[in-house]
Amino acid sequence: MAHLESPFRIVIVGGGVAGLVASGCLQKLGIDHVVLERHVEVAPALGAGIAMWPHGLRVLHQLGCLDAIKAASVPINRFQCRGADGRLIQDNELYTRVQENHGIGFYPLERRRFLQILYDALPDKSFIKTDANVEAVDQNANGVEVRLSNGDVEVGDMVLGCDGVHSVMRSLMWDYANKTSPGLIRTSEKTSLTTTFKSLLVVTPAIPELGHRDLITTYNKGFTFLATSQPNAVYLFVIFRNDQPFSWPKQEKFTDEDAETLAEIVADKPVTDQILFGEIWKRRIRASVISLEEGVMEHWHHGRIVLAGDAVHKLHPNLALGGNSAIEGVACLINCISQVIQDTKGPKPSGTALNMAFATYQKQQQQRMRELMNLSNLVAKAQTYATPAHKLFANWVLPLLDDRVFADWIGAYVAKATNLGSMPSEGFPSGRLSWSMVPEGEPVKDKKIKHEVGISIAI
Ligand SMILES: Cc1cc2nc3c(=O)[nH]c(=O)nc-3n(C[C@H](O)[C@H](O)[C@H](O)COP(=O)(O)OP(=O)(O)OC[C@H]3O[C@@H](n4cnc5c(N)ncnc54)[C@H](O)[C@@H]3O)c2cc1C
């Protein structure tokens, strides 16, 4: 591991995608930290698949994970959209165009395997503590004390909340903001995390009718099938639009019976013109149901707490951008923190300096996340025929778009994603579109940001 040059220490809550990537980045930079993960295993058998776009892969290459991802996954080459009867509306080479644009394609793999790869690539595993459920945080003038449910306390200079969409850290940050800056966090922000969709997640062995490196979306009124195939597995999401959308803090919990009930509703629906969902369901290895929340928070940090990943920007999964966004966001934040450590004259950055770094991170990522959330939401509405206009868009407008147009459109977002600025990207492929990074560690000149920083500093 790199030499720990600074006594500065970050307590990271959550060891999922964002938390493990944060540890990888911090280990490369020699910044002390601990990752607290409530699960006993680093890669539990939860969820289904997760796919990586080139910008996520670019950061993972810097962390030494790319070869393992390529060994565990075959990039997608066919993109098909189908109507409710299973017949083709669109069949194109979108992902081949993605490969041409960025020099690397779109890699799906089992979520559990992905987390294991992130963990295995860490030079020093002792930074990760599992079975560590965080309950509370105290902030004082010098740092933070993070309390676990087993009574342990972790001390640091700041907390990075990577604890997912139901983030405890976000609630603790709001509580702290209420005490130190009453009125800053409003109910409109809290309820901006909305749930309009839920998903039945199904993992099966390979199914010939679904190809072996294809991505198939089958539109229906009120639900859509989204199947990603690999030579040894299929990750299938059945995404249902809820009759009654709701918002935070309401949360739905689902059982195995709920999975059976939802599967029964769509059992006789075609996923393609060759196979019905019920036939796929019979071959499942595992299945579960989850809510699909959406929202980008207004405040990403307060005091010495900063949030990353789903805790602060939660996207609909249809464009596979949530995990990739968590990765680029963590890289951006760590660039900002690393810069402030380098600029510090004394042993550690002050609370004010940290807040400036957090504000720079928020400024660089927030608008981008809002755009990606809106894009994913529009596609979700089109895929489930939310209105006649959405149906028209899905069935008639989208198929008119050339695969090159769509690849360039999404490629504009991909190419602007931040990577870990201080690390070389040598050996990472390049394509038609050049990587155009947002400038890192940009000095905070914007008055609005200064104002936000001013009222959020309480220590
Ligand atoms: C069906 C589905 C498909 C998806 N497909 C893709 C895809 O193809 N590509 C893509 O990029 N994204 C995809 N996503 C999104 C992606 O999974 C998330 O954006 C990503 O996992 C976010 O990472 P995270 O680290 O912020 O949160 P998580 O991965 O949820 O990790 C949060 C971690 O925090 C831990 N934790 C929570 N509370 C505490 C606590 N109090 N103390 C300690 N630990 C705690 C949890 O146990 C968990 O390990 C998909 C999402 C869904 C739902």
Short mmCIF file of C-alpha atoms and ligand atoms in Angstrom, two decimals:
data_model
loop_
_atom_site.label_atom_id
_atom_site.label_comp_id
_atom_site.label_asym_id
_atom_site.label_seq_id
_atom_site.Cartn_x
_atom_site.Cartn_y
_atom_site.Cartn_z
CA MET A 1 0.00 0.00 0.00
CA ALA A 2 1.03 3.58 -0.60
CA HIS A 3 2.67 5.32 2.34
CA LEU A 4 0.16 7.18 4.54
CA GLU A 5 1.64 10.64 4.26
CA SER A 6 -1.16 12.53 6.01
CA PRO A 7 -2.65 11.98 9.48
CA PHE A 8 -5.99 12.91 7.92
CA ARG A 9 -8.54 10.07 8.30
CA ILE A 10 -11.86 9.46 6.54
CA VAL A 11 -14.58 7.24 8.02
CA ILE A 12 -16.56 5.72 5.13
CA VAL A 13 -19.99 4.35 5.94
CA GLY A 14 -21.07 1.58 3.55
CA GLY A 15 -18.90 -0.87 1.63
CA GLY A 16 -20.97 -1.25 -1.55
CA VAL A 17 -19.94 0.10 -4.95
CA ALA A 18 -19.09 3.64 -3.78
CA GLY A 19 -17.44 2.59 -0.51
CA LEU A 20 -15.15 -0.02 -2.07
CA VAL A 21 -14.18 2.31 -4.93
CA ALA A 22 -13.47 5.06 -2.38
CA SER A 23 -11.15 2.72 -0.49
CA GLY A 24 -9.36 1.80 -3.72
CA CYS A 25 -8.84 5.49 -4.60
CA LEU A 26 -7.72 6.44 -1.09
CA GLN A 27 -5.29 3.52 -0.87
CA LYS A 28 -3.73 4.60 -4.16
CA LEU A 29 -3.32 8.12 -2.78
CA GLY A 30 -2.07 7.02 0.65
CA ILE A 31 -4.93 8.65 2.58
CA ASP A 32 -5.96 6.90 5.80
CA HIS A 33 -9.56 5.69 6.14
CA VAL A 34 -11.81 2.90 7.28
CA VAL A 35 -14.84 1.44 5.47
CA LEU A 36 -17.67 0.29 7.74
CA GLU A 37 -20.01 -2.22 6.08
CA ARG A 38 -22.99 -3.64 7.95
CA HIS A 39 -23.12 -6.92 6.03
CA VAL A 40 -20.91 -9.77 7.19
CA GLU A 41 -19.80 -10.52 3.61
CA VAL A 42 -18.28 -7.92 1.26
CA ALA A 43 -20.14 -9.43 -1.68
CA PRO A 44 -23.47 -10.84 -0.47
CA ALA A 45 -25.73 -12.80 -2.87
CA LEU A 46 -28.11 -9.87 -3.35
CA GLY A 47 -29.44 -8.17 -6.49
CA ALA A 48 -28.82 -9.41 -10.01
CA GLY A 49 -26.47 -7.85 -12.58
CA ILE A 50 -24.66 -4.56 -12.88
CA ALA A 51 -23.20 -3.22 -16.14
CA MET A 52 -20.24 -0.88 -16.53
CA TRP A 53 -20.03 1.92 -19.09
CA PRO A 54 -16.60 3.07 -20.33
CA HIS A 55 -16.37 5.94 -17.81
CA GLY A 56 -16.88 3.57 -14.87
CA LEU A 57 -14.34 1.19 -16.41
CA ARG A 58 -11.83 4.02 -16.78
CA VAL A 59 -11.75 4.59 -13.01
CA LEU A 60 -11.77 0.83 -12.37
CA HIS A 61 -8.77 0.51 -14.69
CA GLN A 62 -6.94 3.01 -12.48
CA LEU A 63 -7.76 0.78 -9.50
CA GLY A 64 -6.45 -2.33 -11.25
CA CYS A 65 -9.88 -4.02 -11.73
CA LEU A 66 -10.29 -3.90 -15.51
CA ASP A 67 -8.71 -7.24 -16.38
CA ALA A 68 -10.83 -9.06 -13.79
CA ILE A 69 -14.00 -7.41 -15.13
CA LYS A 70 -13.11 -8.39 -18.70
CA ALA A 71 -12.47 -11.95 -17.53
CA ALA A 72 -15.90 -12.10 -15.83
CA SER A 73 -17.98 -10.47 -18.57
CA VAL A 74 -18.54 -10.40 -22.32
CA PRO A 75 -19.39 -6.93 -23.68
CA ILE A 76 -22.89 -6.50 -25.09
CA ASN A 77 -23.10 -6.24 -28.88
CA ARG A 78 -26.79 -6.29 -29.72
CA PHE A 79 -29.48 -3.92 -28.51
CA GLN A 80 -33.08 -4.87 -29.20
CA CYS A 81 -36.35 -3.14 -28.38
CA ARG A 82 -39.53 -5.17 -28.66
CA GLY A 83 -43.23 -4.40 -28.48
CA ALA A 84 -45.76 -6.01 -26.11
CA ASP A 85 -46.23 -8.92 -28.55
CA GLY A 86 -42.48 -9.64 -28.38
CA ARG A 87 -41.85 -8.59 -31.97
CA LEU A 88 -38.83 -6.46 -32.84
CA ILE A 89 -39.22 -2.69 -33.01
CA GLN A 90 -35.51 -1.96 -33.12
CA ASP A 91 -32.40 -4.11 -33.44
CA ASN A 92 -29.12 -2.25 -33.66
CA GLU A 93 -25.44 -2.16 -32.82
CA LEU A 94 -25.59 0.58 -30.21
CA TYR A 95 -22.94 -1.04 -28.02
CA THR A 96 -20.57 -1.57 -30.94
CA ARG A 97 -20.86 2.18 -31.49
CA VAL A 98 -20.14 2.71 -27.78
CA GLN A 99 -16.99 0.64 -28.21
CA GLU A 100 -15.99 2.73 -31.25
CA ASN A 101 -16.67 5.98 -29.37
CA HIS A 102 -14.67 5.17 -26.23
CA GLY A 103 -12.40 2.29 -27.22
CA ILE A 104 -14.18 -0.04 -24.80
CA GLY A 105 -17.71 -1.42 -24.60
CA PHE A 106 -20.46 -2.06 -22.09
CA TYR A 107 -19.71 -4.90 -19.64
CA PRO A 108 -22.45 -6.60 -17.59
CA LEU A 109 -21.66 -8.97 -14.75
CA GLU A 110 -23.22 -10.40 -11.64
CA ARG A 111 -23.40 -7.75 -8.93
CA ARG A 112 -21.91 -10.04 -6.30
CA ARG A 113 -18.98 -10.87 -8.59
CA PHE A 114 -18.48 -7.17 -9.30
CA LEU A 115 -18.24 -6.31 -5.58
CA GLN A 116 -15.83 -9.20 -5.07
CA ILE A 117 -13.61 -7.86 -7.88
CA LEU A 118 -13.57 -4.39 -6.29
CA TYR A 119 -12.61 -5.95 -2.95
CA ASP A 120 -9.99 -8.32 -4.37
CA ALA A 121 -8.24 -5.41 -6.10
CA LEU A 122 -7.71 -3.54 -2.82
CA PRO A 123 -4.01 -3.68 -1.92
CA ASP A 124 -4.78 -3.74 1.83
CA LYS A 125 -8.03 -5.39 3.01
CA SER A 126 -7.56 -4.23 6.60
CA PHE A 127 -9.18 -0.89 5.69
CA ILE A 128 -12.54 -2.72 5.32
CA LYS A 129 -14.52 -3.69 8.43
CA THR A 130 -17.59 -5.86 7.85
CA ASP A 131 -20.38 -6.59 10.34
CA ALA A 132 -20.07 -2.91 11.25
CA ASN A 133 -23.48 -1.23 11.37
CA VAL A 134 -23.30 2.54 11.85
CA GLU A 135 -25.92 4.16 14.05
CA ALA A 136 -24.77 7.65 14.99
CA VAL A 137 -22.23 10.40 14.35
CA ASP A 138 -20.95 13.16 16.62
CA GLN A 139 -19.17 16.11 15.08
CA ASN A 140 -16.90 18.44 17.02
CA ALA A 141 -14.40 21.17 16.20
CA ASN A 142 -11.66 18.66 15.44
CA GLY A 143 -13.43 15.83 13.72
CA VAL A 144 -16.05 13.10 13.91
CA GLU A 145 -16.88 10.12 16.09
CA VAL A 146 -18.87 7.42 14.33
CA ARG A 147 -20.74 5.01 16.60
CA LEU A 148 -21.54 1.43 15.62
CA SER A 149 -24.40 -0.69 16.96
CA ASN A 150 -21.86 -3.03 18.63
CA GLY A 151 -20.62 -0.11 20.76
CA ASP A 152 -17.39 0.51 18.80
CA VAL A 153 -16.42 4.08 17.90
CA GLU A 154 -14.39 5.12 14.85
CA VAL A 155 -12.69 8.50 14.98
CA GLY A 156 -11.81 10.57 11.90
CA ASP A 157 -11.69 14.01 10.33
CA MET A 158 -14.76 13.56 8.15
CA VAL A 159 -17.45 11.02 7.27
CA LEU A 160 -18.16 9.87 3.73
CA GLY A 161 -21.68 8.43 3.56
CA CYS A 162 -21.75 5.68 0.91
CA ASP A 163 -24.62 3.84 2.56
CA GLY A 164 -27.03 3.64 -0.34
CA VAL A 165 -30.49 4.96 -1.06
CA HIS A 166 -31.84 4.38 2.46
CA SER A 167 -28.83 6.24 3.85
CA VAL A 168 -28.58 6.57 7.62
CA MET A 169 -25.80 9.12 7.09
CA ARG A 170 -28.13 11.34 5.04
CA SER A 171 -30.67 11.36 7.88
CA LEU A 172 -27.92 12.02 10.46
CA MET A 173 -26.62 14.86 8.27
CA TRP A 174 -30.12 16.35 8.06
CA ASP A 175 -30.51 16.09 11.87
CA TYR A 176 -27.18 17.86 12.35
CA ALA A 177 -28.13 20.55 9.81
CA ASN A 178 -31.40 21.14 11.67
CA LYS A 179 -29.46 21.89 14.82
CA THR A 180 -26.74 24.05 13.32
CA SER A 181 -28.52 25.71 10.37
CA PRO A 182 -32.27 25.53 11.06
CA GLY A 183 -34.32 25.81 7.90
CA LEU A 184 -31.54 24.65 5.56
CA ILE A 185 -33.03 21.22 4.87
CA ARG A 186 -36.64 21.45 3.81
CA THR A 187 -39.31 18.80 3.51
CA SER A 188 -39.36 19.44 -0.26
CA GLU A 189 -35.79 18.09 -0.42
CA LYS A 190 -36.62 15.09 1.76
CA THR A 191 -39.67 14.16 -0.32
CA SER A 192 -37.80 14.67 -3.60
CA LEU A 193 -36.74 11.03 -3.29
CA THR A 194 -39.73 9.42 -4.99
CA THR A 195 -40.72 5.86 -5.85
CA THR A 196 -42.69 5.42 -9.06
CA PHE A 197 -41.35 1.99 -10.07
CA LYS A 198 -40.48 -1.35 -8.52
CA SER A 199 -38.56 -4.23 -10.05
CA LEU A 200 -38.68 -7.99 -9.96
CA LEU A 201 -35.03 -9.15 -10.28
CA VAL A 202 -34.43 -12.58 -11.78
CA VAL A 203 -31.15 -14.43 -12.34
CA THR A 204 -31.16 -17.53 -14.59
CA PRO A 205 -28.56 -19.66 -16.36
CA ALA A 206 -28.06 -18.84 -20.07
CA ILE A 207 -31.24 -19.00 -22.16
CA PRO A 208 -30.59 -19.43 -25.91
CA GLU A 209 -33.70 -17.42 -26.93
CA LEU A 210 -32.19 -14.37 -25.15
CA GLY A 211 -28.79 -14.56 -26.86
CA HIS A 212 -25.49 -14.59 -25.04
CA ARG A 213 -24.41 -10.93 -25.20
CA ASP A 214 -27.65 -9.09 -25.92
CA LEU A 215 -29.64 -6.39 -24.19
CA ILE A 216 -33.38 -6.75 -24.81
CA THR A 217 -36.07 -4.31 -23.70
CA THR A 218 -39.70 -5.32 -24.18
CA TYR A 219 -42.20 -2.49 -23.75
CA ASN A 220 -45.64 -2.97 -22.21
CA LYS A 221 -48.33 -0.81 -20.69
CA GLY A 222 -47.35 -0.45 -17.02
CA PHE A 223 -44.29 -2.70 -17.09
CA THR A 224 -41.21 -3.54 -19.12
CA PHE A 225 -38.83 -6.49 -19.42
CA LEU A 226 -35.13 -5.69 -19.47
CA ALA A 227 -32.95 -8.74 -20.11
CA THR A 228 -29.15 -8.72 -20.25
CA SER A 229 -27.63 -11.95 -21.48
CA GLN A 230 -24.18 -13.42 -20.97
CA PRO A 231 -22.77 -16.80 -22.04
CA ASN A 232 -23.49 -18.26 -18.60
CA ALA A 233 -26.34 -16.15 -17.19
CA VAL A 234 -29.29 -13.87 -17.80
CA TYR A 235 -30.07 -10.88 -15.56
CA LEU A 236 -33.71 -10.01 -16.10
CA PHE A 237 -35.54 -7.05 -14.57
CA VAL A 238 -39.31 -6.75 -14.79
CA ILE A 239 -39.92 -3.10 -14.03
CA PHE A 240 -43.47 -2.21 -12.91
CA ARG A 241 -44.89 1.30 -12.71
CA ASN A 242 -46.69 1.76 -9.36
CA ASP A 243 -50.33 2.88 -9.40
CA GLN A 244 -49.57 5.27 -6.55
CA PRO A 245 -46.09 6.86 -6.49
CA PHE A 246 -44.84 7.78 -3.00
CA SER A 247 -41.89 9.56 -1.47
CA TRP A 248 -39.34 9.34 1.37
CA PRO A 249 -39.58 8.26 4.18
CA LYS A 250 -42.20 5.75 3.02
CA GLN A 251 -40.48 2.52 2.05
CA GLU A 252 -41.91 -0.71 0.71
CA LYS A 253 -40.55 -4.07 1.84
CA PHE A 254 -41.12 -7.16 -0.28
CA THR A 255 -41.25 -10.88 0.42
CA ASP A 256 -40.70 -14.00 -1.69
CA GLU A 257 -44.49 -14.21 -2.05
CA ASP A 258 -44.50 -10.73 -3.61
CA ALA A 259 -41.99 -11.98 -6.18
CA GLU A 260 -44.27 -14.94 -6.97
CA THR A 261 -47.30 -12.65 -7.27
CA LEU A 262 -45.57 -10.25 -9.65
CA ALA A 263 -44.18 -13.14 -11.71
CA GLU A 264 -47.70 -14.57 -12.02
CA ILE A 265 -49.05 -11.25 -13.36
CA VAL A 266 -46.62 -11.30 -16.31
CA ALA A 267 -46.19 -15.08 -16.76
CA ASP A 268 -48.03 -15.18 -20.11
CA LYS A 269 -46.33 -12.09 -21.58
CA PRO A 270 -43.73 -12.48 -24.35
CA VAL A 271 -40.19 -11.29 -23.59
CA THR A 272 -39.34 -11.97 -27.24
CA ASP A 273 -41.38 -13.55 -30.04
CA GLN A 274 -39.85 -16.90 -28.99
CA ILE A 275 -40.16 -17.00 -25.20
CA LEU A 276 -42.70 -16.06 -22.50
CA PHE A 277 -41.73 -14.69 -19.12
CA GLY A 278 -43.24 -17.74 -17.35
CA GLU A 279 -40.74 -20.01 -19.13
CA ILE A 280 -37.84 -17.87 -17.94
CA TRP A 281 -39.24 -17.69 -14.40
CA LYS A 282 -39.17 -21.50 -14.16
CA ARG A 283 -35.41 -21.45 -14.77
CA ARG A 284 -34.60 -18.86 -12.08
CA ILE A 285 -31.64 -19.34 -9.77
CA ARG A 286 -32.86 -16.55 -7.51
CA ALA A 287 -35.38 -13.72 -7.56
CA SER A 288 -36.37 -10.75 -5.40
CA VAL A 289 -38.36 -7.51 -5.53
CA ILE A 290 -37.05 -4.03 -4.79
CA SER A 291 -38.33 -0.46 -5.00
CA LEU A 292 -36.72 1.85 -7.55
CA GLU A 293 -36.34 5.25 -5.92
CA GLU A 294 -35.33 8.31 -7.92
CA GLY A 295 -33.99 11.65 -6.76
CA VAL A 296 -30.98 13.97 -6.66
CA MET A 297 -30.55 15.72 -3.31
CA GLU A 298 -30.09 19.47 -3.00
CA HIS A 299 -27.49 19.32 -0.19
CA TRP A 300 -24.65 16.84 -0.63
CA HIS A 301 -22.69 17.80 2.49
CA HIS A 302 -22.95 19.55 5.84
CA GLY A 303 -20.26 20.13 8.44
CA ARG A 304 -17.85 17.23 8.15
CA ILE A 305 -20.33 14.84 6.51
CA VAL A 306 -20.39 14.37 2.73
CA LEU A 307 -22.50 11.88 0.76
CA ALA A 308 -21.78 9.88 -2.42
CA GLY A 309 -23.50 7.31 -4.63
CA ASP A 310 -27.15 6.36 -4.19
CA ALA A 311 -27.24 8.21 -0.85
CA VAL A 312 -27.27 11.49 -2.77
CA HIS A 313 -28.21 10.69 -6.39
CA LYS A 314 -30.49 7.78 -7.15
CA LEU A 315 -31.27 7.03 -10.79
CA HIS A 316 -33.70 4.62 -12.43
CA PRO A 317 -31.56 1.58 -13.40
CA ASN A 318 -32.75 1.25 -17.03
CA LEU A 319 -29.70 3.03 -18.50
CA ALA A 320 -27.28 1.35 -16.07
CA LEU A 321 -25.94 4.68 -14.87
CA GLY A 322 -26.37 4.52 -11.05
CA GLY A 323 -23.27 2.52 -10.19
CA ASN A 324 -21.21 4.24 -12.89
CA SER A 325 -22.31 7.58 -11.43
CA ALA A 326 -21.36 6.44 -7.93
CA ILE A 327 -17.87 5.58 -9.24
CA GLU A 328 -17.31 8.87 -11.09
CA GLY A 329 -18.73 10.84 -8.14
CA VAL A 330 -16.35 9.18 -5.70
CA ALA A 331 -13.40 9.87 -8.03
CA CYS A 332 -14.45 13.53 -8.27
CA LEU A 333 -14.85 13.88 -4.49
CA ILE A 334 -11.51 12.24 -3.78
CA ASN A 335 -9.81 14.52 -6.31
CA CYS A 336 -11.22 17.50 -4.38
CA ILE A 337 -10.20 16.10 -0.97
CA SER A 338 -6.74 15.14 -2.20
CA GLN A 339 -6.27 18.67 -3.56
CA VAL A 340 -7.24 20.27 -0.25
CA ILE A 341 -4.84 17.97 1.65
CA GLN A 342 -2.02 18.99 -0.70
CA ASP A 343 -2.86 22.68 -0.32
CA THR A 344 -2.93 22.51 3.49
CA LYS A 345 -0.01 24.12 5.27
CA GLY A 346 -0.69 22.54 8.69
CA PRO A 347 -1.10 18.82 9.43
CA LYS A 348 -4.78 18.67 8.41
CA PRO A 349 -7.30 20.71 6.39
CA SER A 350 -9.66 22.89 8.44
CA GLY A 351 -13.42 22.34 8.52
CA THR A 352 -13.77 25.37 6.25
CA ALA A 353 -11.27 24.03 3.71
CA LEU A 354 -13.06 20.67 3.71
CA ASN A 355 -16.37 22.36 3.08
CA MET A 356 -14.89 24.18 0.09
CA ALA A 357 -13.71 20.83 -1.29
CA PHE A 358 -17.15 19.26 -0.73
CA ALA A 359 -18.83 22.24 -2.42
CA THR A 360 -16.55 21.90 -5.46
CA TYR A 361 -17.48 18.21 -5.72
CA GLN A 362 -21.19 19.01 -5.50
CA LYS A 363 -20.84 21.78 -8.08
CA GLN A 364 -19.10 19.47 -10.54
CA GLN A 365 -21.50 16.55 -10.21
CA GLN A 366 -24.97 17.74 -9.18
CA GLN A 367 -26.34 19.17 -12.44
CA ARG A 368 -24.92 16.25 -14.38
CA MET A 369 -26.70 13.81 -12.06
CA ARG A 370 -29.98 15.72 -12.44
CA GLU A 371 -29.71 15.43 -16.22
CA LEU A 372 -28.94 11.70 -16.05
CA MET A 373 -31.83 11.15 -13.62
CA ASN A 374 -34.25 12.96 -15.94
CA LEU A 375 -32.99 11.04 -18.95
CA SER A 376 -33.38 7.67 -17.21
CA ASN A 377 -36.85 8.67 -15.99
CA LEU A 378 -37.97 9.70 -19.49
CA VAL A 379 -36.81 6.37 -20.88
CA ALA A 380 -38.58 4.53 -18.02
CA LYS A 381 -41.84 6.29 -18.85
CA ALA A 382 -41.44 5.50 -22.54
CA GLN A 383 -40.67 1.84 -21.81
CA THR A 384 -43.86 1.49 -19.74
CA TYR A 385 -46.06 3.57 -22.09
CA ALA A 386 -46.84 6.06 -19.30
CA THR A 387 -48.94 8.21 -21.69
CA PRO A 388 -49.89 7.92 -25.39
CA ALA A 389 -47.08 10.40 -26.11
CA HIS A 390 -44.55 8.13 -24.37
CA LYS A 391 -45.86 5.16 -26.36
CA LEU A 392 -45.46 7.12 -29.58
CA PHE A 393 -41.94 8.11 -28.55
CA ALA A 394 -41.01 4.49 -27.72
CA ASN A 395 -42.59 2.80 -30.73
CA TRP A 396 -42.01 5.37 -33.46
CA VAL A 397 -39.49 8.08 -32.52
CA LEU A 398 -36.74 6.05 -30.81
CA PRO A 399 -36.53 3.45 -33.62
CA LEU A 400 -35.91 6.28 -36.09
CA LEU A 401 -32.73 7.22 -34.25
CA ASP A 402 -29.64 5.77 -35.81
CA ASP A 403 -27.51 3.77 -33.33
CA ARG A 404 -24.68 6.26 -33.96
CA VAL A 405 -26.91 9.17 -32.87
CA PHE A 406 -27.86 7.46 -29.62
CA ALA A 407 -24.28 6.34 -28.92
CA ASP A 408 -23.00 9.90 -29.46
CA TRP A 409 -25.77 11.30 -27.30
CA ILE A 410 -24.95 9.07 -24.31
CA GLY A 411 -21.26 9.30 -25.27
CA ALA A 412 -21.31 13.03 -24.54
CA TYR A 413 -22.11 12.18 -20.88
CA VAL A 414 -19.67 9.29 -20.75
CA ALA A 415 -16.78 11.37 -22.12
CA LYS A 416 -17.30 14.15 -19.58
CA ALA A 417 -17.06 11.88 -16.53
CA THR A 418 -14.23 12.51 -14.10
CA ASN A 419 -11.59 9.92 -13.35
CA LEU A 420 -9.05 9.82 -10.53
CA GLY A 421 -7.07 12.87 -11.61
CA SER A 422 -3.78 12.12 -9.94
CA MET A 423 -3.49 8.58 -11.28
CA PRO A 424 -2.33 7.64 -14.79
CA SER A 425 -4.84 6.03 -17.15
CA GLU A 426 -2.04 4.42 -19.18
CA GLY A 427 -3.13 1.40 -21.14
CA PHE A 428 -6.79 2.38 -21.13
CA PRO A 429 -8.19 2.32 -24.67
CA SER A 430 -9.51 5.40 -26.44
CA GLY A 431 -11.99 5.85 -29.27
CA ARG A 432 -13.65 8.45 -31.50
CA LEU A 433 -14.63 10.73 -28.61
CA SER A 434 -11.92 12.21 -26.44
CA TRP A 435 -12.22 12.22 -22.66
CA SER A 436 -13.03 15.78 -21.68
CA MET A 437 -12.79 16.01 -17.94
CA VAL A 438 -14.34 18.70 -15.81
CA PRO A 439 -11.40 20.63 -14.35
CA GLU A 440 -10.48 19.23 -10.98
CA GLY A 441 -9.98 21.12 -7.77
CA GLU A 442 -11.39 24.19 -9.48
CA PRO A 443 -11.17 27.10 -7.02
CA VAL A 444 -14.58 27.99 -5.62
CA LYS A 445 -15.23 31.48 -6.91
CA ASP A 446 -18.96 31.21 -7.32
CA LYS A 447 -20.77 33.41 -4.78
CA LYS A 448 -23.70 31.03 -4.44
CA ILE A 449 -21.36 28.22 -3.45
CA LYS A 450 -19.53 30.45 -1.01
CA HIS A 451 -22.90 31.26 0.56
CA GLU A 452 -23.80 27.56 0.84
CA VAL A 453 -20.43 26.83 2.37
CA GLY A 454 -20.83 29.73 4.75
CA ILE A 455 -24.10 28.51 6.19
CA SER A 456 -23.14 24.87 6.25
CA ILE A 457 -19.97 25.37 8.27
CA ALA A 458 -20.81 24.96 11.89
CA ILE A 459 -17.44 23.89 13.26
C1 LIG B 1 -32.18 -3.48 -10.42
C2 LIG B 1 -30.98 -2.59 -10.47
C3 LIG B 1 -30.09 -2.70 -11.53
C4 LIG B 1 -28.99 -1.85 -11.61
N1 LIG B 1 -28.14 -1.98 -12.66
C5 LIG B 1 -27.09 -1.12 -12.76
C6 LIG B 1 -26.18 -1.22 -13.84
O1 LIG B 1 -26.31 -2.06 -14.71
N2 LIG B 1 -25.14 -0.33 -13.90
C7 LIG B 1 -24.99 0.64 -12.95
O2 LIG B 1 -24.04 1.42 -13.04
N3 LIG B 1 -25.84 0.73 -11.90
C8 LIG B 1 -26.86 -0.11 -11.79
N4 LIG B 1 -27.71 -0.02 -10.73
C9 LIG B 1 -27.48 1.01 -9.71
C10 LIG B 1 -26.36 0.60 -8.75
O3 LIG B 1 -26.63 -0.68 -8.24
C11 LIG B 1 -26.27 1.62 -7.63
O4 LIG B 1 -26.28 2.91 -8.16
C12 LIG B 1 -25.02 1.39 -6.82
O5 LIG B 1 -25.07 0.14 -6.18
C13 LIG B 1 -24.86 2.50 -5.79
O6 LIG B 1 -23.74 2.23 -5.00
P1 LIG B 1 -23.68 2.74 -3.50
O7 LIG B 1 -22.37 2.28 -2.98
O8 LIG B 1 -24.03 4.17 -3.45
O9 LIG B 1 -24.85 1.98 -2.76
P2 LIG B 1 -24.95 0.44 -2.47
O10 LIG B 1 -24.29 -0.35 -3.52
O11 LIG B 1 -26.40 0.20 -2.16
O12 LIG B 1 -24.10 0.22 -1.15
C14 LIG B 1 -24.49 0.74 0.09
C15 LIG B 1 -23.79 -0.09 1.15
O13 LIG B 1 -23.95 0.54 2.42
C16 LIG B 1 -24.21 -0.46 3.39
N5 LIG B 1 -24.89 0.19 4.51
C17 LIG B 1 -26.12 0.73 4.52
N6 LIG B 1 -26.40 1.25 5.73
C18 LIG B 1 -25.31 1.03 6.51
C19 LIG B 1 -25.00 1.33 7.85
N7 LIG B 1 -25.87 1.96 8.66
N8 LIG B 1 -23.78 0.96 8.34
C20 LIG B 1 -22.89 0.31 7.54
N9 LIG B 1 -23.15 -0.01 6.25
C21 LIG B 1 -24.33 0.35 5.74
C22 LIG B 1 -25.06 -1.48 2.64
O14 LIG B 1 -25.04 -2.74 3.28
C23 LIG B 1 -24.40 -1.49 1.28
O15 LIG B 1 -23.37 -2.44 1.19
C24 LIG B 1 -28.80 -0.87 -10.62
C25 LIG B 1 -29.70 -0.77 -9.55
C26 LIG B 1 -30.77 -1.61 -9.48
C27 LIG B 1 -31.72 -1.45 -8.35
#
